[in-house]
CSV table of C-alpha atoms in Angstrom, one decimal:
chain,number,residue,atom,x,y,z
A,1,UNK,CA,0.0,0.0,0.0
A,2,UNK,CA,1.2,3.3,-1.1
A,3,UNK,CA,1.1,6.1,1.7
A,4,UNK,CA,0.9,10.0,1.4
A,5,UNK,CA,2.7,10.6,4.3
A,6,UNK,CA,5.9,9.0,5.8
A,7,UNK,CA,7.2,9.6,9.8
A,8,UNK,CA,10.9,10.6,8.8
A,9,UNK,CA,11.8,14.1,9.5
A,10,UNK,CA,12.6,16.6,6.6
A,11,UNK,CA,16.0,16.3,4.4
A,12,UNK,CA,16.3,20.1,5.4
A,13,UNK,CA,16.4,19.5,9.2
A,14,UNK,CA,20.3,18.9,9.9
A,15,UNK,CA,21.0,23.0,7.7
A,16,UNK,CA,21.5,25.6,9.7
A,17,UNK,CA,19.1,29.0,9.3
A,18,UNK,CA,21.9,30.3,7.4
A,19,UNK,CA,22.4,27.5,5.0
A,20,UNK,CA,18.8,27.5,4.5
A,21,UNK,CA,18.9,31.2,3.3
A,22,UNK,CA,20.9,30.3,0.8
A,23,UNK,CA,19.4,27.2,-0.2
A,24,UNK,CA,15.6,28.2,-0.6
A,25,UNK,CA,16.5,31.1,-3.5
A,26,UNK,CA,18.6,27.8,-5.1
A,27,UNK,CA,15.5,25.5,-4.9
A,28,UNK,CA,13.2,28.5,-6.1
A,29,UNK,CA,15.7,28.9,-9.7
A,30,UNK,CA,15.9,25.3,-10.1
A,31,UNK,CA,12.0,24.8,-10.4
A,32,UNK,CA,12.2,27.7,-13.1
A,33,UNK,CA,14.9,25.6,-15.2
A,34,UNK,CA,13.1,22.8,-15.3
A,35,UNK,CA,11.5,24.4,-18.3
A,36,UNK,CA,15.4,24.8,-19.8
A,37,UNK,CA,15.8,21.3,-19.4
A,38,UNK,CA,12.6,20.1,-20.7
A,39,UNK,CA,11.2,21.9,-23.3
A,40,UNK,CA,14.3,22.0,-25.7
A,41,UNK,CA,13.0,18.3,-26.2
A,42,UNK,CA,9.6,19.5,-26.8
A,43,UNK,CA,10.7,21.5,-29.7
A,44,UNK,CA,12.3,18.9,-31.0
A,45,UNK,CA,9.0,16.7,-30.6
A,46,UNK,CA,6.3,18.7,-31.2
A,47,UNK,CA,7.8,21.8,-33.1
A,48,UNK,CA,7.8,25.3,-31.3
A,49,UNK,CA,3.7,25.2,-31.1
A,50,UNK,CA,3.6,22.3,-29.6
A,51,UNK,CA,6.3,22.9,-27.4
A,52,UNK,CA,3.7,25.9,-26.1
A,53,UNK,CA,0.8,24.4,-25.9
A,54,UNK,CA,2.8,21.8,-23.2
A,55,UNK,CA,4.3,24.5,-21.4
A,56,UNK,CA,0.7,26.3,-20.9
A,57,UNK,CA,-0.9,22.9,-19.7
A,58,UNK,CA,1.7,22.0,-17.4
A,59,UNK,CA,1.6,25.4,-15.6
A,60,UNK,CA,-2.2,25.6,-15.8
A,61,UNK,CA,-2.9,22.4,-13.6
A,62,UNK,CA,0.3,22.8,-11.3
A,63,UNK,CA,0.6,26.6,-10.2
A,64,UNK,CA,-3.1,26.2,-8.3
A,65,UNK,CA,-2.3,23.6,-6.9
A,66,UNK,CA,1.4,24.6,-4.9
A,67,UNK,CA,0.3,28.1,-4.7
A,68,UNK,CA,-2.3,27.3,-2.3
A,69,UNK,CA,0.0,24.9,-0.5
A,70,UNK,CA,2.3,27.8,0.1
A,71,UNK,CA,-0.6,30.2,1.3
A,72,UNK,CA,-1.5,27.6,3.7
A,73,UNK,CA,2.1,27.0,5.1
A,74,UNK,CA,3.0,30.5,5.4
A,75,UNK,CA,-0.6,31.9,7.1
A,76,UNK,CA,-0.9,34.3,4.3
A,77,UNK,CA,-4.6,32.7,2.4
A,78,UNK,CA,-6.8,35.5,1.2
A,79,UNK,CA,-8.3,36.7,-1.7
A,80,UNK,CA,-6.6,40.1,-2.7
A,81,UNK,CA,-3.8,41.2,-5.2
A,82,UNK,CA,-1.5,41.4,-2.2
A,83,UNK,CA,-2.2,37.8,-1.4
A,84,UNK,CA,-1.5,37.2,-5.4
A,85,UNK,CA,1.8,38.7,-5.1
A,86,UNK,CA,3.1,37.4,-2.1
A,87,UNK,CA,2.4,34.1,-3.5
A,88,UNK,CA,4.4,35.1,-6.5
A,89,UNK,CA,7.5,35.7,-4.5
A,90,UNK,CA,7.3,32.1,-3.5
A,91,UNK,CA,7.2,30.3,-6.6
A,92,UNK,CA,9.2,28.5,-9.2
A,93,UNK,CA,8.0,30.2,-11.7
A,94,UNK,CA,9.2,33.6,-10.0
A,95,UNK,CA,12.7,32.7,-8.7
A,96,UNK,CA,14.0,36.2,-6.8
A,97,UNK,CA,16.4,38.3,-9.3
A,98,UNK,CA,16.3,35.9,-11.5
A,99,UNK,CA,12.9,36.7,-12.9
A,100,UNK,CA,12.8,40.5,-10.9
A,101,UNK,CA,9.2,40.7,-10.1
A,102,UNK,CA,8.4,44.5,-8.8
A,103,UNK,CA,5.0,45.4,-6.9
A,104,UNK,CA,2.5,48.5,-6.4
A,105,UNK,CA,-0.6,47.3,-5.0
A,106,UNK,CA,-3.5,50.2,-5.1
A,107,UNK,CA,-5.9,48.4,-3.3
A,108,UNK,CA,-7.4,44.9,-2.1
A,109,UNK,CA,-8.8,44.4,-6.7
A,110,UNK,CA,-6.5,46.5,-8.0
A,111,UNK,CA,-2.2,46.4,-8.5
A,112,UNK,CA,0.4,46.3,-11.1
A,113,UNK,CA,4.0,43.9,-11.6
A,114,UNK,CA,6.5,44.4,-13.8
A,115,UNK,CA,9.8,42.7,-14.5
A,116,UNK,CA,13.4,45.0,-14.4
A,117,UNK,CA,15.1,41.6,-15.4
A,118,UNK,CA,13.8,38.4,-16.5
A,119,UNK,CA,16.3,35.5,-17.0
A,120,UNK,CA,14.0,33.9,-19.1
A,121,UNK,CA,13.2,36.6,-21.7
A,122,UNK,CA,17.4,36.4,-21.9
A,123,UNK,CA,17.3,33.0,-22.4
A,124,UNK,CA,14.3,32.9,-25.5
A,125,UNK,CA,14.9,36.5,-27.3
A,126,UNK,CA,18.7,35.0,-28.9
A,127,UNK,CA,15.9,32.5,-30.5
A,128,UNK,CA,13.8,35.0,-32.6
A,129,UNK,CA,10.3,37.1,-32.2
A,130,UNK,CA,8.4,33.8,-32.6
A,131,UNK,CA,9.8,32.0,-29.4
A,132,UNK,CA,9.6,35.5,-27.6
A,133,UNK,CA,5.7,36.0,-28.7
A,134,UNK,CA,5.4,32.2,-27.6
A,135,UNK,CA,6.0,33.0,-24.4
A,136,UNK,CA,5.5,36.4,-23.4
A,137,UNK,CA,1.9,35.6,-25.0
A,138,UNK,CA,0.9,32.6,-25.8
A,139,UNK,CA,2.0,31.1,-22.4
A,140,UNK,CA,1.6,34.2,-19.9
A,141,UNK,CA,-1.6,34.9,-20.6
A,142,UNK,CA,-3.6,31.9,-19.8
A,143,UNK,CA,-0.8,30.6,-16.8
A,144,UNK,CA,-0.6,34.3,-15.2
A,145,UNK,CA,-4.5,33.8,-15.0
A,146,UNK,CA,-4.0,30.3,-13.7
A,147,UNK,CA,-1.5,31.5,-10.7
A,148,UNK,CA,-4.0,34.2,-9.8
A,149,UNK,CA,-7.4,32.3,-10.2
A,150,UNK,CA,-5.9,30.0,-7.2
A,151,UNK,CA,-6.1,33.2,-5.2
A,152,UNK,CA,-9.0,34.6,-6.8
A,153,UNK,CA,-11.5,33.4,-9.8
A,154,UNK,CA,-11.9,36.7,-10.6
A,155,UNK,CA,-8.5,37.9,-11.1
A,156,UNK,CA,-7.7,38.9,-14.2
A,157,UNK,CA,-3.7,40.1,-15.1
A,158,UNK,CA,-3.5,41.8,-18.7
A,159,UNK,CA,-0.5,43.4,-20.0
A,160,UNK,CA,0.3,47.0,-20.3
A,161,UNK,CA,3.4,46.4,-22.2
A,162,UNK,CA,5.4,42.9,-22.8
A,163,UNK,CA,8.0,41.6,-25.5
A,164,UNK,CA,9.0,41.3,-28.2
A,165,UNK,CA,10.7,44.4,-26.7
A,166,UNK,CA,10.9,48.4,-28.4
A,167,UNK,CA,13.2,49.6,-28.1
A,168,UNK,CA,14.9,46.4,-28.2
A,169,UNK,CA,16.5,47.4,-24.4
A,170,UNK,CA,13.0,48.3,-23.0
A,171,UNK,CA,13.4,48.4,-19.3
A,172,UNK,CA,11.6,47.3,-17.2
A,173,UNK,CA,10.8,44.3,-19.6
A,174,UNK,CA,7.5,43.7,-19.1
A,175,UNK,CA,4.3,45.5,-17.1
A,176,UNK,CA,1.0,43.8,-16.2
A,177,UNK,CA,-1.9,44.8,-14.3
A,178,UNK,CA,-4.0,42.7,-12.3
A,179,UNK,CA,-7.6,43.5,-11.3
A,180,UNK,CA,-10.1,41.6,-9.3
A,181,UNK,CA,-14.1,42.4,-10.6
A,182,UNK,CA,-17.2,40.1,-9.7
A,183,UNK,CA,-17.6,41.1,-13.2
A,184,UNK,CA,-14.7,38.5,-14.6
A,185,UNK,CA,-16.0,35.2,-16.2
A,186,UNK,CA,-13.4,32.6,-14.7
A,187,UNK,CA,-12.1,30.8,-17.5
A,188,UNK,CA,-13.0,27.1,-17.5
A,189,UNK,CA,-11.0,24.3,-15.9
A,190,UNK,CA,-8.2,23.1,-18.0
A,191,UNK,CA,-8.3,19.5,-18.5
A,192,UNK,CA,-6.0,17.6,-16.0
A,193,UNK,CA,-6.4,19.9,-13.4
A,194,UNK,CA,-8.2,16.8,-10.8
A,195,UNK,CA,-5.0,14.6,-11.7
A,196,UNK,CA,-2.7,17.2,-9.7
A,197,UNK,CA,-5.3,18.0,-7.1
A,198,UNK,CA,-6.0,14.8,-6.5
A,199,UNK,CA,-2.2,13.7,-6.3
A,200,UNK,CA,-0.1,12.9,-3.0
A,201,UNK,CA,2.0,15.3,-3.3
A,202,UNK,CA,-0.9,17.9,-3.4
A,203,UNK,CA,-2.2,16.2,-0.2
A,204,UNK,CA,1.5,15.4,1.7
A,205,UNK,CA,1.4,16.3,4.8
A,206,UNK,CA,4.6,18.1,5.9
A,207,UNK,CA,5.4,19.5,9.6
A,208,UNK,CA,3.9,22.7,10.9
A,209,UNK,CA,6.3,25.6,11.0
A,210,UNK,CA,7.2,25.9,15.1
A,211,UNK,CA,6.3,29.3,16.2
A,212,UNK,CA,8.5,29.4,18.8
A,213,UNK,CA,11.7,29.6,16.2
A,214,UNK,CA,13.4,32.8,16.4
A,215,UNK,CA,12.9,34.7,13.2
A,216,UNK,CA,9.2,34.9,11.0
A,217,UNK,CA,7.3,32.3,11.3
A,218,UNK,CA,4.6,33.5,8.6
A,219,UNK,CA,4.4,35.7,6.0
A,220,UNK,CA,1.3,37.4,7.7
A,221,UNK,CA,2.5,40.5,7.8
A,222,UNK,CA,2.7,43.0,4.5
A,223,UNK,CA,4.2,42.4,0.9
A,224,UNK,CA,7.7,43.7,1.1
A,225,UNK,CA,10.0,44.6,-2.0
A,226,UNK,CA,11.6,41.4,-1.8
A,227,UNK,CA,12.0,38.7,0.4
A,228,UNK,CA,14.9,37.9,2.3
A,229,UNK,CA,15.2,34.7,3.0
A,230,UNK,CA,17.4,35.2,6.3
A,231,UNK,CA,14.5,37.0,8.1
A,232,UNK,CA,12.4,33.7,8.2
A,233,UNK,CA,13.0,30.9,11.0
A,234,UNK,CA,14.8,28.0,10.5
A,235,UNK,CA,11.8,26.2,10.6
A,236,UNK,CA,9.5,27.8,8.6
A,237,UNK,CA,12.4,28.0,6.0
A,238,UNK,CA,12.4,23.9,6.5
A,239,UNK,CA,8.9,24.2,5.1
A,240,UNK,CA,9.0,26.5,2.6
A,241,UNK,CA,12.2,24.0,1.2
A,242,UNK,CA,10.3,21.3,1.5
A,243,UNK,CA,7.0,23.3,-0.3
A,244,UNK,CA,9.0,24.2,-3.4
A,245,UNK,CA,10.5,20.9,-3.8
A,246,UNK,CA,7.1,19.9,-4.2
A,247,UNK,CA,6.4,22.6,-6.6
A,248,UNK,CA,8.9,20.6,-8.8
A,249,UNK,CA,7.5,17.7,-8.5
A,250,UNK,CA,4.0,18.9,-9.3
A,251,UNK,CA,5.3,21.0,-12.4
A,252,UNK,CA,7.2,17.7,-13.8
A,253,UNK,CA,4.0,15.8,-13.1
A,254,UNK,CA,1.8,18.3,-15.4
A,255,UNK,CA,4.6,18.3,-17.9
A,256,UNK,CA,4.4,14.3,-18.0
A,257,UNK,CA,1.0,14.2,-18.4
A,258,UNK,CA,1.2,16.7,-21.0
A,259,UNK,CA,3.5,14.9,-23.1
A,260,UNK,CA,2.3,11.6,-22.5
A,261,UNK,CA,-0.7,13.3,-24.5
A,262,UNK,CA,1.0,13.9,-27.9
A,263,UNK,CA,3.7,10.6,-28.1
A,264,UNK,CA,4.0,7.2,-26.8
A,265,UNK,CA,7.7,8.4,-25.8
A,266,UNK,CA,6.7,10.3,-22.8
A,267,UNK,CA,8.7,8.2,-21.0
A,268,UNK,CA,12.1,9.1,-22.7
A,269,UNK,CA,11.7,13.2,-22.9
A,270,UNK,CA,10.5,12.8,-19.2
A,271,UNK,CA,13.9,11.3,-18.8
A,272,UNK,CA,15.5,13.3,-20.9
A,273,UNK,CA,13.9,16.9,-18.8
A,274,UNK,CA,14.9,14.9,-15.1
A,275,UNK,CA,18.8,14.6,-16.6
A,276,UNK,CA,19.2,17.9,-17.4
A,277,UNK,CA,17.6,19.9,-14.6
A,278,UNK,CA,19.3,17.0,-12.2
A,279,UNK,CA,22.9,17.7,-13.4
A,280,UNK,CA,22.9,21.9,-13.0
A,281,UNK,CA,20.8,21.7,-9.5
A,282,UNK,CA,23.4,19.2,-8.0
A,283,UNK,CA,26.3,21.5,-9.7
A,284,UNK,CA,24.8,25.3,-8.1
A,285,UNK,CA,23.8,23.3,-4.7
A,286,UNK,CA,27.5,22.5,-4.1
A,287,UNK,CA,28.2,25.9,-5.2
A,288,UNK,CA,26.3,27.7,-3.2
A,289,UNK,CA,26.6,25.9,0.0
A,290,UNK,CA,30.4,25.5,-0.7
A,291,UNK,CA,30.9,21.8,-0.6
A,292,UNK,CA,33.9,19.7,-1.8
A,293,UNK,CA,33.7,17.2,-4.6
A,294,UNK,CA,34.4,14.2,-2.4
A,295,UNK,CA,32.0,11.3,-1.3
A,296,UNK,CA,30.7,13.2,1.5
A,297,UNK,CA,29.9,15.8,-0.5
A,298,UNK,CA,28.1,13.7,-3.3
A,299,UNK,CA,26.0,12.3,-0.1
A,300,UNK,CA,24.9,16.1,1.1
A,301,UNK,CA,23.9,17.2,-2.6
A,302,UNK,CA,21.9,13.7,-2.8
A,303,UNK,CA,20.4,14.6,0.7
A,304,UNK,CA,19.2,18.0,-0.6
A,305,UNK,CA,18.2,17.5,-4.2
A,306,UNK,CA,14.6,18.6,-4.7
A,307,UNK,CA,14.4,15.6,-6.7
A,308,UNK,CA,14.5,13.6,-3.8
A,309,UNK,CA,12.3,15.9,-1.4
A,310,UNK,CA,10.6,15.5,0.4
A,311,UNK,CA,11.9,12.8,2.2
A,312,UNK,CA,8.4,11.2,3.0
A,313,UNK,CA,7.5,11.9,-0.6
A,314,UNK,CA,9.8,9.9,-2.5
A,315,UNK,CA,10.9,7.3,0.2
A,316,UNK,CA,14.7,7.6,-0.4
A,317,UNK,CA,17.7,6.9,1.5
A,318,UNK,CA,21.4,8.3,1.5
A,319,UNK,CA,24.1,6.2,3.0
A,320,UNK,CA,27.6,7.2,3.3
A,321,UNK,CA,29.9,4.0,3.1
A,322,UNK,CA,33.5,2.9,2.5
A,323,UNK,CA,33.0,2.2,-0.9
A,324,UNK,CA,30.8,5.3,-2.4
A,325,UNK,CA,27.8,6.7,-1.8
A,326,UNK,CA,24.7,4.5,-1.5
A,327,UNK,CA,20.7,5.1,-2.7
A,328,UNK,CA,18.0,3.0,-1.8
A,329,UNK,CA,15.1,3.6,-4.2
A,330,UNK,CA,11.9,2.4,-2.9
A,331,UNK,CA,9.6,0.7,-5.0
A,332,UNK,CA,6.7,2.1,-3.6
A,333,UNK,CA,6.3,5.2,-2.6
A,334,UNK,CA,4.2,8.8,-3.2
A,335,UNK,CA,6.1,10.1,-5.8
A,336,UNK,CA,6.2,6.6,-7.8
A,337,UNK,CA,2.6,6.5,-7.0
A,338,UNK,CA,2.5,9.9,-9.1
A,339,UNK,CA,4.9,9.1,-11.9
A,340,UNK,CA,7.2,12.0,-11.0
A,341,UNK,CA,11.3,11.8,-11.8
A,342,UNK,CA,11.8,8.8,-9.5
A,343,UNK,CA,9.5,6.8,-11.3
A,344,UNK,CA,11.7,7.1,-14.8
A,345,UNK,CA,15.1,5.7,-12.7
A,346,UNK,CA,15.7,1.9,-13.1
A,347,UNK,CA,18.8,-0.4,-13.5
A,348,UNK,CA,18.8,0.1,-17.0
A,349,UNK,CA,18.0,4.1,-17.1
A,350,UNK,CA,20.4,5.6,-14.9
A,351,UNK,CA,21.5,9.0,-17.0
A,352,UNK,CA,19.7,11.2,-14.1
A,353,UNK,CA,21.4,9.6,-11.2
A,354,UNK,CA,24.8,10.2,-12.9
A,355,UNK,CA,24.3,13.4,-14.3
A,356,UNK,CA,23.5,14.7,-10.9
A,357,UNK,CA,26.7,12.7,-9.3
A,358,UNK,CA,28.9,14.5,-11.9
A,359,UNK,CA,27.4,18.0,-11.1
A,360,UNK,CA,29.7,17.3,-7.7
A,361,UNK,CA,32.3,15.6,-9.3
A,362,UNK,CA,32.7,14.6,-13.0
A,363,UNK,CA,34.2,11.1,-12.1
A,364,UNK,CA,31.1,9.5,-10.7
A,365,UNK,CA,29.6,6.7,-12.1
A,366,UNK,CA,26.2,4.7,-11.1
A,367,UNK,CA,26.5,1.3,-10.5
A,368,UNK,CA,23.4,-0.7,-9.5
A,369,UNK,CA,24.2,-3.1,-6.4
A,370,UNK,CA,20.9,-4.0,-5.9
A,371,UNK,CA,17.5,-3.8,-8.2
A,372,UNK,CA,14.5,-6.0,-6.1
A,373,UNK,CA,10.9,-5.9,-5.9
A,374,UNK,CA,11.8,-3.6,-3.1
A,375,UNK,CA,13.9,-1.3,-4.0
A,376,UNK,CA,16.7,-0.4,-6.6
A,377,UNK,CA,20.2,0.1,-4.6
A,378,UNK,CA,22.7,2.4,-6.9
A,379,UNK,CA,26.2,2.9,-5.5
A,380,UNK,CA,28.0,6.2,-7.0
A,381,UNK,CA,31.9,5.2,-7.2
A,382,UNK,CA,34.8,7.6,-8.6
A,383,UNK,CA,35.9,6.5,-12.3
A,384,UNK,CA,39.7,7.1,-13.2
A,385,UNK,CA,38.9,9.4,-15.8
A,386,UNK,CA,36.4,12.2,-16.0
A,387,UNK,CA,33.2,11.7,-18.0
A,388,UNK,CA,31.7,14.0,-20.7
A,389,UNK,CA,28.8,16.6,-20.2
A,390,UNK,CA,25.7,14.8,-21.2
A,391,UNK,CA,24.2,16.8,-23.8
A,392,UNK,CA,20.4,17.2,-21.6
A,393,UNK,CA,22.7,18.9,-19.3
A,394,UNK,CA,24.6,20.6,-21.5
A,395,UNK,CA,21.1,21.8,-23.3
A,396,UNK,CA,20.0,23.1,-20.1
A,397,UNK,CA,23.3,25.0,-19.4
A,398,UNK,CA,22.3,27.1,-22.0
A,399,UNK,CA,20.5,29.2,-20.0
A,400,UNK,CA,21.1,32.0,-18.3
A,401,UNK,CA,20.0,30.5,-15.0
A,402,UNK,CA,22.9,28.0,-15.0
A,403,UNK,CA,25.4,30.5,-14.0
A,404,UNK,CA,23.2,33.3,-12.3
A,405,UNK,CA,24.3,34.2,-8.8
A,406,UNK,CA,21.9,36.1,-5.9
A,407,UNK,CA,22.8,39.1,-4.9
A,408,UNK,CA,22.4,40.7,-1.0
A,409,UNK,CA,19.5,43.1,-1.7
A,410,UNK,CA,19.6,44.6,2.2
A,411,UNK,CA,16.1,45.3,3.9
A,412,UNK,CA,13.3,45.2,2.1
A,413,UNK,CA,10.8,47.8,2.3
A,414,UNK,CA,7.0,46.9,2.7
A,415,UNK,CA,4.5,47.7,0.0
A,416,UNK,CA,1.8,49.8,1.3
A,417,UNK,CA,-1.4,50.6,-0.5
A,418,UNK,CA,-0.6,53.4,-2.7
C-alpha cells in the first residue's frame, strides 16, 4: 500500500538558518529551469507550437495547486492582489532576481508587476520574435490567470506592455496589471487539473512551521519589495524548502501528463527533462553551500536535491559508506505512486542519477548493487577518468540561469497601498 505521508523528518532539518537562506532562492531557480531542461526536447517533438501548448498545460494544472499549499504554510490565504503577489514571490516560476518581479498594489482588486530583469526573456529572445511572442503571450496569458485564479476566480492580469521588446533594451521588460471584478468570467477548468489535485504530493502532509523559532514564522505581515530569505526561521524556511520541492514535483507531473498526450515516448523526454535539470541543480547546490567534490559531498547534494524531497514523498535513503555513496530507491512510494522523476530511474535508465553525481564531481559513475521488488540500490563510485557533459545537461546549461548568482539586496521595504 502506497502512503501520502511518511514519519521521517525533513531532508532540510540537519542545515543551519543560514544554510537555508541560501538554499531556498537555489530551490526557487531550479524549479524555473526545469522548463530549460525540458522543453528544448519538446521542440524537438512537437515543433515550437507544440512545445507551447505543453508548457501552458503543465503550468495551468500545477501553479493552483502549490500556490495554495504555500498560502497555507506560510498563514498568508486570502483573496486580494496582495495575497497574489506574495504568492508570487514564492514560486518557481518567480525565482528572486532571477525573474525580478516589482509590486504597487492600489488596493485589495486593484495592483500592477513588472519585470526589471527576466532570466528567461534572456534565455528565448537570442531564438527570434516567434519564441519570444510564444512566451510572453501565448504562455503568460492563460498561466498568469492560472496562478492568480488560485487566489481569486476573478482575477484577471493583462499586460500593459510585454515583448518582443521596443526599443529592443525596454526596461523594465515587461508590465502587467492585475484586477479583481465580480464582473470577470473565470475561464474554465483546464483538462488535468483533478490529476494534480488529486495527487499525493498535493495532499503530503509536511510539519507545521514551530512558532517558537526565532525569526518569522509566517508571511502574515505586508508584501515587502523582496523577500529575504534570512528574516524567516529556520523552521518555517524547513517548510518553505520542503514546499517548493514539491512545486517541482508537481510542475514535472503536469509536464508528463502533458506529453504523454502527444507521443508514446513520454517516457524518454521525461527522462531526458529529469537529466538535465538533475545535473545543473546538484552543480549550483555545491556551489552555493560551498561543498567539496568528495563522497561526503556527493551524499549532502543527494540529501538536498529537490528531486528527492521530500523525504516522506519519495521514500529515499542516502548512505555514506567505505565504498561510495549509496541510494535505496523504494519501489513504492508517493512520488512513484504519481509518476514523477523517480518513477523514470531503473537499473537500466540511470543518465539522471549520474548526471547529478557528476554536477559534484565529474568522475562518478552509477553502478546498481541491488534492483529487487523492493527497492533499486545504486552505489556512486569515482571513475579514473572524468566523463563527458551529457548533452540534456549541457542543453539546459544554455541558460542564463545555470550560471546566475543572488545578490544581498539589504532590507526590504514593505509595500503599502498606494
Amino acid at each position: 500500500m502506497v502512503s501520502g505521508t511518511d514519519s521521517r523528518r525533513s531532508g532540510f532539518a540537519d542545515l543551519t538558518q543560514a544554510e537555508l537562506a541560501v538554499l531556498v532562492p537555489e530551490l526557487l531557480l531550479s524549479g524555473q529551469l526545469i522548463d530549460r531542461s525540458g522543453m528544448a526536447h519538446c521542440i524537438g517533438a512537437f515543433g515550437r507550437e507544440g512545445m507551447t501548448a505543453v508548457a501552458i498545460e503543465e503550468w495551468q494544472v500545477a501553479s493552483p495547486v502549490y500556490t495554495r499549499r504555500m498560502q497555507r504554510a506560510l498563514n498568508f490565504a486570502g483573496d486580494s492582489v496582495e495575497t497574489i503577489f506574495k504568492g508570487l514571490q514564492l514560486d518557481i516560476g518567480a525565482p528572486p532576481q532571477f525573474m525580478d518581479f516589482r509590486f504597487r498594489v492600489d488596493d485589495h482588486d486593484h495592483g500592477e508587476f513588472w519585470l526589471d530583469h527576466c532570466g528567461a526573456l534572456a534565455d528565448v529572445e537570442p531564438m527570434g520574435e516567434s519564441y519570444v511572442r510564444s512566451m510572453c503571450h501565448d504562455i503568460e496569458d492563460p498561466t498568469f490567470d492560472a496562478t492568480a485564479l488560485a487566489t481569486n476566480p476573478y482575477a484577471q492580469v493583462r499586460p500593459i506592455h510585454r515583448p518582443p521588446r521596443v526599443p529592443a533594451d525596454r526596461h523594465p521588460v515587461c508590465a502587467w496589471t492585475v484586477v479583481i471584478d465580480p464582473a470577470h468570467v473565470p475561464p474554465p477548468i483546464p483538462p488535468n487539473s483533478d490529476v494534480l489535485a488529486g495527487s499525493r504530493a498535493a495532499g503530503m502532509s509536511l510539519d507545521p512551521i514551530d512558532s517558537g523559532d526565532p525569526g518569522h514564522a509566517d508571511y502574515a505581515g505586508p508584501l515587502l519589495s523582496d523577500l529575504r530569505f534570512a528574516d524567516f526561521s529556520r523552521s518555517a524556511l524547513i517548510r518553505i524548502a520542503d514546499e517548493v520541492c514539491l512545486q517541482h514535483h508537481l510542475l514535472a507531473m503536469g509536464f508528463r501528463i502533458a506529453v504523454a498526450a502527444r507521443t508514446d515516448a513520454a517516457a524518454e523526454i521525461f527522462r531526458k527533462q529529469f537529466t538535465g535539470i538533475a545535473g545543473i541543480t546538484s552543480e549550483r547546490l555545491r556551489l552555493a553551500l560551498g561543498l567539496g567534490d568528495d563522497d561526503a559531498a556527493l551524499a549532502r547534494v543527494l540529501g538536498l536535491h529537490p528531486a528527492w524531497n521530500p523525504l516522506r514523498y519519495t521514500g529515499i535513503e542516502i548512505e555514506l559508506t567505505d565504498g561510495g555513496v549509496r541510494l535505496r530507491l523504494p519501489r513504492r512510494s508517493a512520488a512513484l505512486a504519481d509518476g514523477v522523476w523517480p518513477a523514470v530511474v531503473d537499473a537500466e535508465h540511470l543518465a539522471p542519477l549520474e548526471a547529478m553525481a557528476r554536477g559534484v564531481n565529474p568522475h562518478y559513475a552509477a553502478h546498481v548493487v541491488g534492483d529487487t521488488a523492493d527497492e533499486l540500490l545504486i552505489e556512486f563510485r569515482s571513475a579514473e577518468r572524468p566523463f563527458a557533459e551529457s548533452g540534456e545537461v549541457a542543453i539546459t546549461r544554455i541558460s542564463s540561469g545555470a550560471n546566475f548568482r543572488f545578490a544581498d539586496r539589504g532590507i526590504p521595504l514593505p509595500l503599502t497601498v498606494v
